[in-house]
Amino acid sequence: MLTKTELQAIWGRYGFRPEKRLGQNFLIDKNIKKKIVANLDIHPKDIIIEIGPGFGELTSELAGRSSMVYAIEIDKRICEILRAEPNLPQNLTIVRGDFLNLNIKEIAKGKKTVVYGNLPYYITSPIIEKIISEREHIKCAYLVTQAEVAERIVAQPNSKRIGRLSLFVQQFTDPRILFKIKKGSFYPTPQVDSAFIRLEVLEKSRARVQNEEALSRVIKIAYGKRRKTIFNALKATGIGNNELLEILKQAGVEPRARAENLSLEDFRRISDLIGS
Ligand code: SAM
């Protein structure tokens, strides 16, 4: 892995300057790299998709442990620098492009891939949404995110951090914070600390709801007015007061509770009672 001085030397040679708008904060801490590698459960037959390899801080390591790595990098300059590297692993394909437009199904070829990415923070949520919506082709994702986002992802009911992101991610994956990373481990130094997380895709959704879209709609409405009671917030569904009170009663949800007090299972019961 490259130290800050080595990174700066490469940048000097190629006239490269990191772009803030592309979330370019590169890992420069050897101990964190070791810790990341030690936490990866990768098998020799796995296909890995790396989001934003940068200067290959982890890429060779990933290639050495898997059958194939597709490294998706949006920055043309970085792709050129990476491709000029004389000892690129044979099983590495550098793809210049936006991860958000990647055809994961095509890469997976009927198998389940492992996704790795020290994420460009400006698109953390869209990346997580893409991973989840294409989870059929993914078994697990290892991601470096802002520490605050990681905490929101694993948040449980009755905590201030729980929200739509927590429920969405927890409905389809088993999310874990593996460890926190101080902002000084990256260069240029970002504003906030990070966390290394794992999202293990569940075979079946956590809450066995009749209609996933209806569940997501109810959660959206409830969190659209998270300061209101769940009874008042769900009036926006158009359901009359008496019927709504009956639904909440049957779902075992206190009408004066707020969205943040409800579990996925509470939302599932409400959603199934409301219907699609
Ligand atoms: N993997 C390197 C590391 O750990 O040091 C770089 C991580 S840096 C936080 C994010 C990387 O993602 C940058 O190389 C950036 O150019 C790239 N990137 C930004 N937006 C992207 C996108 N939409 N698709 C693919 N790569 C992107």
Tab-separated table of C-alpha atoms and ligand atoms in Angstrom:
chain	number	residue	atom	x	y	z
A	1	MET	CA	0.000	0.000	0.000
A	2	LEU	CA	1.110	3.537	-0.682
A	3	THR	CA	2.138	5.910	2.053
A	4	LYS	CA	1.272	9.588	1.841
A	5	THR	CA	4.772	10.350	0.484
A	6	GLU	CA	4.506	7.601	-2.162
A	7	LEU	CA	1.058	8.822	-3.200
A	8	GLN	CA	2.366	12.360	-3.522
A	9	ALA	CA	5.298	11.102	-5.617
A	10	ILE	CA	2.944	9.356	-8.086
A	11	TRP	CA	0.720	12.424	-8.216
A	12	GLY	CA	3.746	14.594	-8.917
A	13	ARG	CA	4.893	12.298	-11.735
A	14	TYR	CA	1.491	12.316	-13.431
A	15	GLY	CA	0.412	15.836	-12.488
A	16	PHE	CA	-2.537	14.380	-10.561
A	17	ARG	CA	-4.585	16.330	-8.029
A	18	PRO	CA	-7.327	14.677	-5.988
A	19	GLU	CA	-10.840	15.877	-6.640
A	20	LYS	CA	-13.047	16.516	-3.669
A	21	ARG	CA	-16.215	16.199	-5.751
A	22	LEU	CA	-15.269	12.572	-6.538
A	23	GLY	CA	-14.772	11.715	-2.871
A	24	GLN	CA	-11.066	11.083	-3.389
A	25	ASN	CA	-9.676	10.407	0.083
A	26	PHE	CA	-7.149	7.619	-0.207
A	27	LEU	CA	-6.264	5.088	2.486
A	28	ILE	CA	-2.687	5.645	3.688
A	29	ASP	CA	-2.672	3.656	6.932
A	30	LYS	CA	-0.944	0.242	6.738
A	31	ASN	CA	-2.457	-0.988	9.991
A	32	ILE	CA	-5.981	-0.210	8.814
A	33	LYS	CA	-5.278	-1.964	5.526
A	34	LYS	CA	-4.129	-5.057	7.473
A	35	LYS	CA	-7.227	-4.902	9.638
A	36	ILE	CA	-9.494	-4.627	6.577
A	37	VAL	CA	-7.810	-7.604	4.916
A	38	ALA	CA	-8.049	-9.675	8.109
A	39	ASN	CA	-11.799	-9.058	8.208
A	40	LEU	CA	-12.550	-10.086	4.621
A	41	ASP	CA	-14.115	-13.483	4.169
A	42	ILE	CA	-13.177	-14.118	0.535
A	43	HIS	CA	-12.848	-17.479	-1.206
A	44	PRO	CA	-10.546	-18.305	-4.144
A	45	LYS	CA	-13.536	-18.761	-6.463
A	46	ASP	CA	-15.169	-15.432	-5.578
A	47	ILE	CA	-15.713	-12.670	-8.110
A	48	ILE	CA	-15.043	-9.285	-6.539
A	49	ILE	CA	-16.376	-5.925	-7.638
A	50	GLU	CA	-14.300	-3.068	-6.265
A	51	ILE	CA	-15.937	0.365	-6.193
A	52	GLY	CA	-13.353	3.106	-6.812
A	53	PRO	CA	-9.946	1.341	-6.581
A	54	GLY	CA	-8.087	4.647	-6.548
A	55	PHE	CA	-4.375	3.866	-6.740
A	56	GLY	CA	-4.997	0.223	-5.982
A	57	GLU	CA	-4.697	0.516	-2.211
A	58	LEU	CA	-6.459	-2.811	-1.754
A	59	THR	CA	-6.885	-4.057	-5.302
A	60	SER	CA	-3.869	-6.405	-5.579
A	61	GLU	CA	-4.728	-7.917	-2.238
A	62	LEU	CA	-8.279	-8.601	-3.459
A	63	ALA	CA	-6.949	-10.086	-6.715
A	64	GLY	CA	-4.589	-12.389	-4.811
A	65	ARG	CA	-7.469	-13.909	-2.876
A	66	SER	CA	-10.181	-14.290	-5.506
A	67	SER	CA	-10.754	-15.595	-9.031
A	68	MET	CA	-11.495	-12.216	-10.614
A	69	VAL	CA	-11.598	-8.557	-9.638
A	70	TYR	CA	-13.541	-5.934	-11.574
A	71	ALA	CA	-12.344	-2.540	-10.366
A	72	ILE	CA	-14.776	0.209	-11.350
A	73	GLU	CA	-13.189	3.654	-11.336
A	74	ILE	CA	-14.882	6.809	-12.587
A	75	ASP	CA	-11.724	8.922	-12.883
A	76	LYS	CA	-10.070	8.568	-16.297
A	77	ARG	CA	-6.723	9.849	-14.993
A	78	ILE	CA	-6.636	7.209	-12.234
A	79	CYS	CA	-7.533	4.445	-14.730
A	80	GLU	CA	-4.629	5.479	-16.931
A	81	ILE	CA	-2.180	5.548	-14.010
A	82	LEU	CA	-3.408	2.150	-12.794
A	83	ARG	CA	-3.181	0.595	-16.259
A	84	ALA	CA	0.408	1.842	-16.627
A	85	GLU	CA	1.399	-0.244	-13.598
A	86	PRO	CA	3.784	-2.986	-14.892
A	87	ASN	CA	2.792	-5.774	-12.509
A	88	LEU	CA	-0.990	-5.709	-12.712
A	89	PRO	CA	-2.555	-9.002	-11.607
A	90	GLN	CA	-3.808	-11.162	-14.516
A	91	ASN	CA	-7.221	-11.527	-12.948
A	92	LEU	CA	-7.850	-7.788	-12.619
A	93	THR	CA	-10.079	-5.884	-15.043
A	94	ILE	CA	-10.094	-2.119	-14.654
A	95	VAL	CA	-13.393	-0.697	-15.839
A	96	ARG	CA	-13.649	3.019	-16.350
A	97	GLY	CA	-17.139	4.093	-15.379
A	98	ASP	CA	-19.697	4.979	-12.765
A	99	PHE	CA	-20.477	2.153	-10.354
A	100	LEU	CA	-24.081	3.374	-10.279
A	101	ASN	CA	-24.424	2.364	-13.948
A	102	LEU	CA	-22.639	-0.965	-13.638
A	103	ASN	CA	-24.409	-4.069	-14.882
A	104	ILE	CA	-23.724	-6.329	-11.897
A	105	LYS	CA	-25.762	-9.188	-13.350
A	106	GLU	CA	-23.473	-9.340	-16.374
A	107	ILE	CA	-20.355	-9.489	-14.197
A	108	ALA	CA	-21.834	-12.067	-11.816
A	109	LYS	CA	-22.683	-14.524	-14.641
A	110	GLY	CA	-25.134	-16.433	-12.500
A	111	LYS	CA	-22.910	-16.427	-9.389
A	112	LYS	CA	-22.959	-14.168	-6.349
A	113	THR	CA	-20.267	-11.524	-6.158
A	114	VAL	CA	-18.517	-9.839	-3.250
A	115	VAL	CA	-18.487	-6.033	-3.350
A	116	TYR	CA	-15.665	-4.053	-1.758
A	117	GLY	CA	-15.394	-0.267	-1.648
A	118	ASN	CA	-13.866	2.571	0.300
A	119	LEU	CA	-16.806	4.651	-0.799
A	120	PRO	CA	-16.780	8.068	-2.392
A	121	TYR	CA	-18.930	9.661	0.317
A	122	TYR	CA	-20.933	11.913	-1.981
A	123	ILE	CA	-22.862	8.887	-3.251
A	124	THR	CA	-22.923	6.561	-0.235
A	125	SER	CA	-26.727	6.199	-0.190
A	126	PRO	CA	-27.189	5.605	-3.941
A	127	ILE	CA	-24.404	2.990	-3.814
A	128	ILE	CA	-26.048	1.175	-0.904
A	129	GLU	CA	-29.418	1.360	-2.681
A	130	LYS	CA	-27.880	-0.153	-5.808
A	131	ILE	CA	-26.224	-2.958	-3.848
A	132	ILE	CA	-29.519	-3.789	-2.198
A	133	SER	CA	-31.644	-3.565	-5.312
A	134	GLU	CA	-29.201	-5.897	-7.133
A	135	ARG	CA	-28.665	-8.161	-4.123
A	136	GLU	CA	-29.685	-11.204	-6.154
A	137	HIS	CA	-26.135	-11.106	-7.604
A	138	ILE	CA	-24.306	-10.205	-4.388
A	139	LYS	CA	-23.533	-12.282	-1.314
A	140	CYS	CA	-21.794	-9.670	0.745
A	141	ALA	CA	-20.561	-6.070	0.629
A	142	TYR	CA	-17.596	-4.681	2.588
A	143	LEU	CA	-17.714	-0.901	2.695
A	144	VAL	CA	-15.880	2.008	4.240
A	145	THR	CA	-18.508	4.676	5.010
A	146	GLN	CA	-18.739	7.751	7.194
A	147	ALA	CA	-18.957	6.564	10.835
A	148	GLU	CA	-22.251	8.400	11.233
A	149	VAL	CA	-23.819	6.607	8.248
A	150	ALA	CA	-22.580	3.253	9.577
A	151	GLU	CA	-24.276	3.974	12.895
A	152	ARG	CA	-27.513	4.885	11.141
A	153	ILE	CA	-27.385	1.640	9.162
A	154	VAL	CA	-27.197	-0.571	12.278
A	155	ALA	CA	-29.491	1.585	14.465
A	156	GLN	CA	-32.269	-0.129	16.398
A	157	PRO	CA	-35.744	1.143	17.440
A	158	ASN	CA	-35.854	3.862	20.114
A	159	SER	CA	-32.532	5.291	19.076
A	160	LYS	CA	-32.186	8.756	17.572
A	161	ARG	CA	-30.240	7.396	14.596
A	162	ILE	CA	-32.832	4.936	13.332
A	163	GLY	CA	-34.456	5.949	10.072
A	164	ARG	CA	-35.455	4.748	6.626
A	165	LEU	CA	-31.865	3.793	5.768
A	166	SER	CA	-31.614	1.514	8.841
A	167	LEU	CA	-34.880	-0.257	8.066
A	168	PHE	CA	-34.155	-0.577	4.345
A	169	VAL	CA	-30.677	-2.045	4.872
A	170	GLN	CA	-31.781	-4.302	7.735
A	171	GLN	CA	-34.736	-5.654	5.760
A	172	PHE	CA	-32.403	-7.158	3.153
A	173	THR	CA	-29.002	-7.587	4.821
A	174	ASP	CA	-27.332	-8.327	8.126
A	175	PRO	CA	-25.292	-5.135	8.675
A	176	ARG	CA	-22.308	-5.065	11.061
A	177	ILE	CA	-19.840	-2.359	11.974
A	178	LEU	CA	-16.506	-4.213	11.961
A	179	PHE	CA	-14.402	-1.306	13.248
A	180	LYS	CA	-14.072	2.469	13.217
A	181	ILE	CA	-11.368	4.315	11.262
A	182	LYS	CA	-9.977	7.718	12.246
A	183	LYS	CA	-10.048	10.390	9.564
A	184	GLY	CA	-6.236	10.689	9.738
A	185	SER	CA	-5.973	7.268	8.026
A	186	PHE	CA	-6.906	8.907	4.699
A	187	TYR	CA	-5.241	11.499	2.528
A	188	PRO	CA	-6.382	14.167	1.868
A	189	THR	CA	-7.870	14.022	5.363
A	190	PRO	CA	-11.686	13.996	5.218
A	191	GLN	CA	-13.886	16.006	7.596
A	192	VAL	CA	-15.190	13.017	9.549
A	193	ASP	CA	-14.213	9.601	10.890
A	194	SER	CA	-15.190	6.438	9.014
A	195	ALA	CA	-16.199	2.864	9.732
A	196	PHE	CA	-15.604	-0.445	8.012
A	197	ILE	CA	-18.879	-2.293	7.655
A	198	ARG	CA	-20.152	-5.574	6.274
A	199	LEU	CA	-23.587	-6.049	4.725
A	200	GLU	CA	-24.338	-9.746	4.429
A	201	VAL	CA	-27.219	-10.247	2.025
A	202	LEU	CA	-30.042	-12.255	3.615
A	203	GLU	CA	-31.499	-15.166	1.654
A	204	LYS	CA	-34.978	-13.938	2.526
A	205	SER	CA	-36.069	-10.497	3.659
A	206	ARG	CA	-35.982	-10.092	7.429
A	207	ALA	CA	-39.635	-9.063	7.853
A	208	ARG	CA	-41.749	-11.461	5.773
A	209	VAL	CA	-44.054	-8.841	4.375
A	210	GLN	CA	-46.780	-9.502	1.788
A	211	ASN	CA	-45.683	-6.604	-0.388
A	212	GLU	CA	-42.194	-5.063	-0.153
A	213	GLU	CA	-43.282	-1.902	-1.971
A	214	ALA	CA	-46.205	-1.354	0.374
A	215	LEU	CA	-43.850	-1.764	3.351
A	216	SER	CA	-41.424	0.734	1.922
A	217	ARG	CA	-44.307	3.173	1.274
A	218	VAL	CA	-45.559	2.938	4.870
A	219	ILE	CA	-42.036	3.483	6.219
A	220	LYS	CA	-41.567	6.463	3.909
A	221	ILE	CA	-44.837	8.063	5.045
A	222	ALA	CA	-44.088	7.400	8.737
A	223	TYR	CA	-40.569	8.858	8.533
A	224	GLY	CA	-41.755	11.745	6.374
A	225	LYS	CA	-43.262	13.043	9.604
A	226	ARG	CA	-41.005	11.463	12.191
A	227	ARG	CA	-41.788	14.035	14.890
A	228	LYS	CA	-45.500	13.276	14.730
A	229	THR	CA	-47.167	10.323	16.405
A	230	ILE	CA	-47.480	7.296	14.148
A	231	PHE	CA	-51.264	7.812	14.172
A	232	ASN	CA	-50.978	11.369	12.869
A	233	ALA	CA	-48.206	10.509	10.431
A	234	LEU	CA	-50.145	7.613	8.869
A	235	LYS	CA	-53.187	9.827	8.241
A	236	ALA	CA	-51.291	10.761	5.082
A	237	THR	CA	-52.183	7.281	3.746
A	238	GLY	CA	-55.762	8.585	3.356
A	239	ILE	CA	-57.145	5.942	5.725
A	240	GLY	CA	-59.896	7.235	8.034
A	241	ASN	CA	-59.175	7.794	11.728
A	242	ASN	CA	-61.235	4.906	13.053
A	243	GLU	CA	-59.851	2.406	10.583
A	244	LEU	CA	-56.329	3.613	11.269
A	245	LEU	CA	-56.776	3.233	15.017
A	246	GLU	CA	-58.068	-0.297	14.450
A	247	ILE	CA	-55.092	-1.152	12.224
A	248	LEU	CA	-52.629	0.120	14.836
A	249	LYS	CA	-54.487	-1.788	17.561
A	250	GLN	CA	-54.370	-5.031	15.572
A	251	ALA	CA	-50.684	-4.423	14.779
A	252	GLY	CA	-50.024	-3.964	18.493
A	253	VAL	CA	-48.644	-0.475	17.928
A	254	GLU	CA	-49.347	2.336	20.365
A	255	PRO	CA	-50.930	5.234	18.347
A	256	ARG	CA	-48.865	7.771	20.302
A	257	ALA	CA	-45.580	6.073	19.403
A	258	ARG	CA	-43.323	7.720	16.836
A	259	ALA	CA	-41.741	6.155	13.772
A	260	GLU	CA	-38.409	5.807	15.597
A	261	ASN	CA	-40.051	3.583	18.247
A	262	LEU	CA	-41.267	1.050	15.685
A	263	SER	CA	-39.391	-2.072	14.610
A	264	LEU	CA	-39.348	-3.541	11.113
A	265	GLU	CA	-41.781	-6.158	12.369
A	266	ASP	CA	-44.186	-3.410	13.596
A	267	PHE	CA	-44.055	-1.807	10.158
A	268	ARG	CA	-44.594	-5.210	8.537
A	269	ARG	CA	-47.783	-5.797	10.525
A	270	ILE	CA	-49.092	-2.310	9.714
A	271	SER	CA	-48.231	-2.737	6.045
A	272	ASP	CA	-49.912	-6.150	5.801
A	273	LEU	CA	-53.047	-4.770	7.486
A	274	ILE	CA	-53.222	-1.723	5.227
A	275	GLY	CA	-52.676	-3.895	2.136
A	276	SER	CA	-51.218	-2.689	-1.126
B	1	SAM	N1	-9.975	2.543	-2.958
B	1	SAM	C1	-9.137	3.692	-2.771
B	1	SAM	C2	-8.686	3.743	-1.346
B	1	SAM	O1	-9.176	2.964	-0.518
B	1	SAM	O2	-7.816	4.560	-1.039
B	1	SAM	C3	-9.865	4.997	-3.138
B	1	SAM	C4	-11.054	5.336	-2.306
B	1	SAM	S1	-11.672	6.970	-2.582
B	1	SAM	C5	-12.536	7.209	-1.060
B	1	SAM	C6	-13.041	6.758	-3.704
B	1	SAM	C7	-12.665	6.325	-5.103
B	1	SAM	O3	-13.876	6.169	-5.854
B	1	SAM	C8	-11.849	7.350	-5.887
B	1	SAM	O4	-10.829	6.697	-6.577
B	1	SAM	C9	-12.852	7.979	-6.856
B	1	SAM	O5	-12.269	8.464	-8.030
B	1	SAM	C10	-13.773	6.804	-7.118
B	1	SAM	N2	-15.151	7.161	-7.525
B	1	SAM	C11	-15.851	8.273	-7.234
B	1	SAM	N3	-17.097	8.206	-7.723
B	1	SAM	C12	-17.203	6.996	-8.343
B	1	SAM	C13	-18.254	6.329	-9.056
B	1	SAM	N4	-19.452	6.895	-9.203
B	1	SAM	N5	-18.008	5.096	-9.580
B	1	SAM	C14	-16.773	4.524	-9.429
B	1	SAM	N6	-15.748	5.106	-8.758
B	1	SAM	C15	-15.957	6.319	-8.217
